[in-house]
């Protein structure tokens, strides 16, 4: 459609007019140059039905959202985002994941549940100060719900087109799971309240409780809504990063020479004994380039959650009326021949300098979005992707079982783009 109509067009989504941006220039103009006009989040009626928007990191607007985002970003940094303390937690979780892979003894298995467990535990440790055994039944139910939630509540879904179906028997099971998830997270907030110590701030829930205790009524998030932001962190952070890691594993099985090159660089710089550290990334340009190419080739966020015009405004010569939803097609930008040579090919070298000694980020590399609502967990996701993948490739070579069909690299569309179900053999190096 963009080839015919250009980088900005209007489309009809279930009876609602929407503006779709598929051109990098249009996206930058809207979300960077005219940020004040497009800073709001468009709220689909389904959002209100499922979990509400008050207290949300993703869907709330105005002063409450700005306060919540600023507080959460500060908390993420305080609890180690980009720092050695969190690096150690991720490496320990990566070792648990590697042990789980090792227990398969080279036999075919589905890596999705254990990768999701490992990534979720990183979010859990930051958000509510705990990690869970991979076979913990309560933890497993929560993760299963997140997976189904992301698959079934996407824009093209039936309930997305007809939100009131949420209250019908058709979605009774998912609604019950959603209620269970709410109860679980609210229970954690209550537990934290009972054991709260202002001199021992353990996690993001405690940060909110502390802010409530020290701030005024207009400068905090009501206790009854703390769970809502934690849900956003947990759901979005778990699904996106685990799917990126799964895409990485799958793509390396299809490009064995790239996998071999990555392993050789890891061997040369780190070896196979000590765990990787974040400073190692500077000395692993091919590894870094491969991780960026994974995110470009199969971005898990094909479309970022839609913005809304906060006022009548003009964009690229068109009038966008207040309240219109505005979608940015990141997949189109990341696969545009205008910005990428052979965009449908998996080529990590596109991110390397001419001498291959450093990575070079392109302007069109936007897997985390742009502007004021750029992914709040970008730095955390980059840490996790580097440390998990490097730990795994130190220890294993990934292959698709000989008896399995060639995997489908198109992916499955939900709220995020996932690789679907596939099996691997993790062969010890």
Coordinates of C-alpha atoms in Angstrom, one line a residue:
X1 CA 0.0 0.0 0.0
X2 CA 2.8 2.4 0.8
X3 CA 4.4 1.8 -2.6
X4 CA 1.1 3.0 -4.1
X5 CA 0.0 5.7 -1.7
X6 CA 3.2 6.9 -0.1
X7 CA 4.6 7.0 3.4
X8 CA 1.4 8.5 5.0
X9 CA -2.1 7.2 4.4
X10 CA -5.5 6.9 6.1
X11 CA -7.0 3.5 6.6
X12 CA -10.2 2.1 8.2
X13 CA -9.7 0.0 11.3
X14 CA -13.0 -1.6 12.4
X15 CA -14.9 1.5 11.5
X16 CA -12.4 3.9 13.0
X17 CA -10.2 6.2 10.9
X18 CA -6.5 5.8 11.4
X19 CA -3.4 7.3 9.9
X20 CA -0.6 4.9 9.0
X21 CA 3.0 6.1 8.7
X22 CA 5.4 3.8 6.9
X23 CA 8.1 6.3 6.0
X24 CA 10.9 7.2 8.4
X25 CA 10.7 10.9 7.5
X26 CA 7.0 11.0 8.4
X27 CA 7.6 9.1 11.6
X28 CA 10.4 11.4 12.7
X29 CA 8.4 14.5 11.9
X30 CA 5.4 13.3 13.9
X31 CA 7.1 11.8 16.9
X32 CA 10.2 14.0 17.2
X33 CA 9.6 17.3 15.4
X34 CA 5.9 17.6 16.4
X35 CA 6.2 15.6 19.6
X36 CA 3.7 17.8 21.5
X37 CA 1.0 17.1 18.9
X38 CA 1.5 13.3 18.9
X39 CA 2.5 12.5 22.5
X40 CA -0.8 11.0 23.5
X41 CA -1.6 7.3 23.3
X42 CA -4.7 6.3 21.4
X43 CA -6.9 4.2 23.7
X44 CA -8.9 1.5 22.1
X45 CA -12.1 0.6 24.0
X46 CA -10.7 -2.8 24.6
X47 CA -7.9 -1.4 26.8
X48 CA -10.5 0.0 29.2
X49 CA -12.4 -3.3 29.3
X50 CA -9.4 -5.5 29.9
X51 CA -7.2 -3.7 32.4
X52 CA -8.0 0.0 32.3
X53 CA -5.6 2.8 31.4
X54 CA -5.2 4.4 34.8
X55 CA -1.8 3.6 36.2
X56 CA -0.6 2.2 32.8
X57 CA 2.9 2.9 31.6
X58 CA 1.8 2.4 28.0
X59 CA -1.8 3.6 27.6
X60 CA -2.2 6.5 30.1
X61 CA -1.9 10.1 29.0
X62 CA -1.2 13.5 30.5
X63 CA 0.5 14.3 33.8
X64 CA -0.1 10.9 35.4
X65 CA 1.7 9.1 32.5
X66 CA 4.6 11.5 32.6
X67 CA 5.0 11.1 36.3
X68 CA 4.7 7.3 36.1
X69 CA 7.2 7.0 33.2
X70 CA 9.7 9.3 35.0
X71 CA 9.4 7.4 38.2
X72 CA 9.7 4.0 36.6
X73 CA 12.7 5.0 34.5
X74 CA 14.5 6.3 37.6
X75 CA 13.6 3.0 39.4
X76 CA 15.0 0.9 36.5
X77 CA 18.2 2.8 36.6
X78 CA 18.5 2.5 40.4
X79 CA 17.9 -1.2 40.2
X80 CA 20.8 -1.7 37.8
X81 CA 19.6 -1.0 34.2
X82 CA 23.0 -0.6 32.4
X83 CA 24.9 -1.4 35.6
X84 CA 27.1 -4.3 36.9
X85 CA 24.6 -5.3 39.6
X86 CA 21.9 -6.2 37.0
X87 CA 24.5 -7.7 34.7
X88 CA 25.3 -10.3 37.4
X89 CA 21.5 -11.1 37.8
X90 CA 21.1 -11.6 34.0
X91 CA 24.2 -13.7 33.8
X92 CA 23.0 -15.9 36.7
X93 CA 19.7 -16.3 34.9
X94 CA 21.5 -17.1 31.7
X95 CA 23.4 -19.9 33.5
X96 CA 20.0 -21.3 34.7
X97 CA 18.7 -21.2 31.2
X98 CA 21.9 -22.9 29.9
X99 CA 21.5 -25.7 32.5
X100 CA 18.0 -26.2 31.3
X101 CA 19.2 -26.5 27.7
X102 CA 22.0 -28.8 28.9
X103 CA 19.5 -31.1 30.5
X104 CA 18.0 -31.9 27.1
X105 CA 21.3 -33.7 26.2
X106 CA 21.2 -32.6 22.6
X107 CA 17.7 -33.9 22.0
X108 CA 15.0 -31.9 20.1
X109 CA 13.0 -29.5 22.4
X110 CA 10.9 -26.4 22.2
X111 CA 13.0 -23.5 23.7
X112 CA 10.1 -21.1 24.1
X113 CA 9.0 -21.9 27.7
X114 CA 12.4 -21.9 29.3
X115 CA 13.5 -18.7 27.4
X116 CA 10.3 -17.0 28.5
X117 CA 11.0 -18.2 32.1
X118 CA 14.5 -16.8 32.2
X119 CA 13.5 -13.4 30.7
X120 CA 10.5 -13.1 33.0
X121 CA 12.7 -13.7 36.1
X122 CA 14.8 -10.7 35.2
X123 CA 11.7 -8.5 35.1
X124 CA 10.4 -10.2 38.3
X125 CA 13.6 -9.4 40.2
X126 CA 13.4 -5.7 39.3
X127 CA 9.6 -5.3 39.6
X128 CA 8.8 -7.3 42.7
X129 CA 12.1 -8.6 44.1
X130 CA 11.7 -12.3 43.4
X131 CA 12.7 -15.0 41.0
X132 CA 10.8 -18.2 40.4
X133 CA 11.8 -21.8 39.7
X134 CA 11.0 -22.7 36.1
X135 CA 8.5 -25.3 37.2
X136 CA 6.7 -23.1 39.8
X137 CA 3.0 -23.6 38.9
X138 CA 1.8 -20.1 39.8
X139 CA 4.7 -18.6 37.7
X140 CA 3.9 -20.9 34.8
X141 CA 0.2 -20.0 34.8
X142 CA 1.2 -16.3 34.8
X143 CA 3.5 -16.7 31.8
X144 CA 1.0 -18.9 29.9
X145 CA -1.5 -16.1 30.3
X146 CA 0.9 -13.4 29.0
X147 CA 1.6 -15.6 25.9
X148 CA -2.1 -16.0 25.2
X149 CA -2.8 -12.4 26.0
X150 CA -0.3 -11.2 23.4
X151 CA -1.6 -13.6 20.8
X152 CA -5.3 -13.0 21.1
X153 CA -5.7 -9.3 21.9
X154 CA -4.0 -7.9 18.9
X155 CA -5.6 -5.2 16.7
X156 CA -6.7 -7.7 14.0
X157 CA -8.3 -10.0 16.5
X158 CA -12.1 -10.6 16.7
X159 CA -12.3 -9.0 20.1
X160 CA -10.2 -6.1 18.8
X161 CA -12.8 -5.4 16.2
X162 CA -15.7 -6.0 18.6
X163 CA -14.5 -5.1 22.1
X164 CA -17.7 -6.1 23.9
X165 CA -17.0 -9.7 23.0
X166 CA -14.7 -9.6 26.0
X167 CA -17.7 -10.0 28.3
X168 CA -19.1 -13.0 26.4
X169 CA -18.5 -16.7 26.9
X170 CA -16.2 -16.6 23.8
X171 CA -13.5 -14.9 26.0
X172 CA -14.5 -16.2 29.4
X173 CA -11.4 -18.4 29.8
X174 CA -9.0 -15.5 28.9
X175 CA -11.0 -13.1 31.1
X176 CA -10.7 -15.5 34.0
X177 CA -6.9 -15.8 33.5
X178 CA -6.8 -12.0 33.4
X179 CA -8.6 -11.7 36.7
X180 CA -6.2 -14.3 38.2
X181 CA -3.2 -12.2 36.9
X182 CA -4.7 -9.1 38.5
X183 CA -5.2 -10.9 41.8
X184 CA -1.7 -12.1 41.8
X185 CA -0.1 -8.7 41.2
X186 CA -2.4 -6.9 43.6
X187 CA -1.5 -9.5 46.2
X188 CA 2.2 -8.8 45.7
X189 CA 1.5 -5.0 46.2
X190 CA -0.3 -5.9 49.5
X191 CA 2.6 -8.1 50.6
X192 CA 5.0 -5.3 49.9
X193 CA 2.9 -2.8 51.8
X194 CA 2.9 -5.1 54.9
X195 CA 6.7 -5.5 54.8
X196 CA 7.6 -2.1 53.5
X197 CA 10.7 -0.5 55.0
X198 CA 11.7 3.0 53.8
X199 CA 15.3 2.2 54.5
X200 CA 15.3 -1.0 52.4
X201 CA 13.8 -0.3 49.0
X202 CA 13.8 -3.7 47.3
X203 CA 12.1 -3.2 43.9
X204 CA 9.8 -1.0 41.8
X205 CA 6.8 -1.8 43.9
X206 CA 8.7 -0.4 46.9
X207 CA 9.7 2.7 44.9
X208 CA 6.0 3.4 44.3
X209 CA 5.1 2.9 48.0
X210 CA 8.0 5.2 49.0
X211 CA 6.8 7.9 46.6
X212 CA 3.3 7.6 48.0
X213 CA 4.6 8.0 51.5
X214 CA 6.8 11.0 50.7
X215 CA 4.9 12.8 47.9
X216 CA 1.7 14.8 47.8
X217 CA -1.6 13.3 46.5
X218 CA -0.9 14.7 43.0
X219 CA 2.6 13.4 42.9
X220 CA 2.1 9.7 43.3
X221 CA 0.3 6.7 41.8
X222 CA -2.5 5.4 44.1
X223 CA -1.7 2.1 45.7
X224 CA -4.7 0.5 44.0
X225 CA -3.1 1.2 40.6
X226 CA 0.5 0.2 41.3
X227 CA -0.2 -3.3 39.9
X228 CA -1.3 -1.8 36.6
X229 CA 2.2 -0.4 35.7
X230 CA 3.9 -3.6 37.0
X231 CA 1.7 -5.6 34.6
X232 CA 2.8 -3.5 31.7
X233 CA 6.5 -4.0 32.6
X234 CA 6.0 -7.7 33.1
X235 CA 4.0 -8.4 30.0
X236 CA 5.8 -6.2 27.5
X237 CA 9.3 -6.8 28.9
X238 CA 8.8 -10.6 29.0
X239 CA 7.2 -11.1 25.6
X240 CA 9.3 -8.7 23.5
X241 CA 12.7 -9.8 24.8
X242 CA 12.0 -13.5 24.9
X243 CA 10.7 -13.4 21.3
X244 CA 13.8 -11.5 20.2
X245 CA 16.0 -14.2 21.8
X246 CA 13.9 -16.9 20.2
X247 CA 14.2 -15.2 16.8
X248 CA 17.9 -15.0 17.3
X249 CA 18.2 -18.8 18.1
X250 CA 16.0 -19.7 15.1
X251 CA 17.8 -17.4 12.6
X252 CA 21.2 -18.7 13.6
X253 CA 20.0 -22.2 12.8
X254 CA 19.2 -21.0 9.3
X255 CA 22.5 -19.1 8.9
X256 CA 25.1 -21.5 10.3
X257 CA 28.0 -19.4 9.0
X258 CA 26.8 -16.4 11.0
X259 CA 26.5 -18.6 14.1
X260 CA 30.0 -19.9 13.5
X261 CA 31.4 -16.3 13.1
X262 CA 29.7 -15.2 16.3
X263 CA 31.1 -18.1 18.2
X264 CA 34.6 -17.6 16.9
X265 CA 34.5 -13.9 18.0
X266 CA 33.2 -14.9 21.5
X267 CA 36.0 -17.6 21.8
X268 CA 38.7 -15.1 20.7
X269 CA 37.6 -12.3 23.1
X270 CA 35.9 -14.0 26.1
X271 CA 36.7 -17.7 25.8
X272 CA 34.4 -20.4 27.0
X273 CA 35.0 -20.1 30.8
X274 CA 34.2 -16.7 32.1
X275 CA 30.8 -15.1 31.7
X276 CA 30.4 -12.1 29.3
X277 CA 30.3 -8.6 30.7
X278 CA 28.7 -5.5 29.2
X279 CA 32.1 -3.9 28.4
X280 CA 32.9 -6.9 26.2
X281 CA 30.3 -5.7 23.8
X282 CA 32.7 -3.0 22.6
X283 CA 35.2 -5.7 21.6
X284 CA 32.6 -8.0 19.9
X285 CA 31.5 -6.0 16.9
X286 CA 30.3 -9.0 14.9
X287 CA 28.2 -10.2 17.8
X288 CA 26.8 -6.7 18.2
X289 CA 26.0 -6.4 14.5
X290 CA 24.3 -9.8 14.5
X291 CA 22.1 -8.8 17.4
X292 CA 21.1 -5.6 15.6
X293 CA 20.4 -7.5 12.4
X294 CA 18.1 -9.9 14.3
X295 CA 16.1 -6.9 15.6
X296 CA 16.0 -5.4 12.1
X297 CA 15.2 -8.6 10.2
X298 CA 12.4 -9.7 12.6
X299 CA 11.4 -6.8 14.8
X300 CA 9.0 -8.1 17.5
X301 CA 7.2 -4.7 17.5
X302 CA 6.2 -4.4 13.9
X303 CA 3.8 -1.6 14.9
X304 CA 4.3 0.4 18.1
X305 CA 1.1 1.0 20.1
X306 CA -0.8 3.8 18.3
X307 CA -0.5 7.4 19.2
X308 CA -3.3 10.0 19.0
X309 CA -3.2 13.5 17.8
X310 CA -3.7 15.7 20.9
X311 CA -4.7 18.7 18.7
X312 CA -5.7 19.4 15.1
X313 CA -2.3 19.5 13.4
X314 CA -0.7 19.2 10.0
X315 CA 1.6 16.4 8.9
X316 CA 3.3 16.1 5.5
X317 CA 0.7 18.5 4.0
X318 CA -2.3 16.6 5.5
X319 CA -4.6 17.7 8.3
X320 CA -4.8 15.3 11.2
X321 CA -7.7 16.0 13.4
X322 CA -7.6 15.8 17.2
X323 CA -8.1 12.2 18.5
X324 CA -7.1 10.4 15.3
X325 CA -5.1 7.3 15.9
X326 CA -1.7 7.3 14.3
X327 CA 0.2 4.1 13.7
X328 CA 3.9 3.7 12.9
X329 CA 4.9 0.7 10.8
X330 CA 8.4 0.0 12.1
X331 CA 8.6 -3.2 10.0
X332 CA 8.3 -1.2 6.8
X333 CA 11.1 1.2 7.9
X334 CA 13.4 -1.7 8.9
X335 CA 12.8 -3.4 5.5
X336 CA 12.7 -0.4 3.2
X337 CA 15.0 -0.6 0.2
X338 CA 15.5 3.1 0.6
X339 CA 17.5 2.5 3.8
X340 CA 18.7 -1.1 3.5
X341 CA 20.4 -3.0 0.7
X342 CA 18.8 -6.4 0.1
X343 CA 16.5 -5.8 3.1
X344 CA 15.0 -9.3 2.9
X345 CA 18.4 -10.9 3.4
X346 CA 19.9 -11.6 6.9
X347 CA 23.3 -9.8 6.7
X348 CA 24.9 -8.7 10.0
X349 CA 27.8 -7.1 8.1
X350 CA 25.5 -4.2 7.1
X351 CA 26.0 -2.9 10.7
X352 CA 29.8 -3.2 10.6
X353 CA 32.3 -0.5 9.6
X354 CA 34.4 -1.1 6.4
X355 CA 37.2 -2.5 8.5
X356 CA 34.9 -4.7 10.5
X357 CA 36.2 -3.4 13.8
X358 CA 33.1 -1.5 15.1
X359 CA 29.4 -1.4 14.6
X360 CA 27.6 1.5 13.0
X361 CA 24.0 2.2 13.8
X362 CA 21.8 3.5 11.0
X363 CA 19.2 6.3 11.3
X364 CA 16.6 3.8 10.1
X365 CA 17.4 1.3 12.9
X366 CA 14.3 2.0 15.0
X367 CA 13.2 -1.3 16.6
X368 CA 12.3 0.5 19.9
X369 CA 10.3 3.3 18.3
X370 CA 11.1 7.0 18.6
X371 CA 10.2 10.1 20.5
X372 CA 8.8 10.6 24.0
X373 CA 7.2 7.2 24.1
X374 CA 10.2 5.2 22.9
X375 CA 10.4 1.9 24.8
X376 CA 11.2 2.6 28.4
X377 CA 13.0 -0.7 28.7
X378 CA 15.3 -0.3 25.6
X379 CA 18.5 -0.4 27.6
X380 CA 17.4 -3.4 29.7
X381 CA 16.3 -5.3 26.6
X382 CA 19.7 -4.6 24.9
X383 CA 21.5 -5.9 28.1
X384 CA 19.4 -9.0 28.2
X385 CA 19.7 -9.8 24.5
X386 CA 23.5 -9.4 24.6
X387 CA 24.1 -11.4 27.8
X388 CA 21.6 -14.2 27.1
X389 CA 22.7 -14.8 23.6
X390 CA 26.4 -14.6 24.3
X391 CA 26.1 -17.0 27.3
X392 CA 24.2 -19.5 25.2
X393 CA 26.5 -19.3 22.1
X394 CA 29.5 -19.8 24.4
X395 CA 28.1 -23.2 25.3
X396 CA 25.9 -24.4 22.4
X397 CA 25.6 -24.7 18.7
X398 CA 21.9 -24.6 17.7
X399 CA 20.5 -26.8 15.0
X400 CA 17.0 -27.7 13.7
X401 CA 16.3 -31.4 14.2
X402 CA 16.8 -33.3 10.9
X403 CA 13.4 -34.8 11.1
X404 CA 11.7 -31.4 11.5
X405 CA 10.5 -29.4 8.5
X406 CA 12.2 -26.2 7.5
X407 CA 10.9 -23.5 10.0
X408 CA 8.7 -20.7 8.8
X409 CA 10.5 -17.4 9.1
X410 CA 7.5 -15.3 8.4
X411 CA 6.4 -15.4 12.1
X412 CA 3.1 -15.3 13.8
X413 CA 1.3 -12.0 14.3
X414 CA -0.2 -11.0 17.6
X415 CA 0.5 -7.9 19.6
X416 CA 4.1 -8.8 18.8
X417 CA 5.7 -10.8 16.0
X418 CA 6.8 -14.2 17.4
X419 CA 8.6 -17.0 15.6
X420 CA 5.9 -19.5 16.4
X421 CA 6.6 -22.9 17.7
X422 CA 9.8 -24.6 16.6
X423 CA 12.2 -27.2 18.0
X424 CA 16.0 -27.1 18.3
X425 CA 18.9 -29.3 19.3
X426 CA 21.3 -27.5 21.6
X427 CA 24.6 -29.2 20.9
X428 CA 27.3 -28.7 23.5
X429 CA 30.4 -27.2 22.1

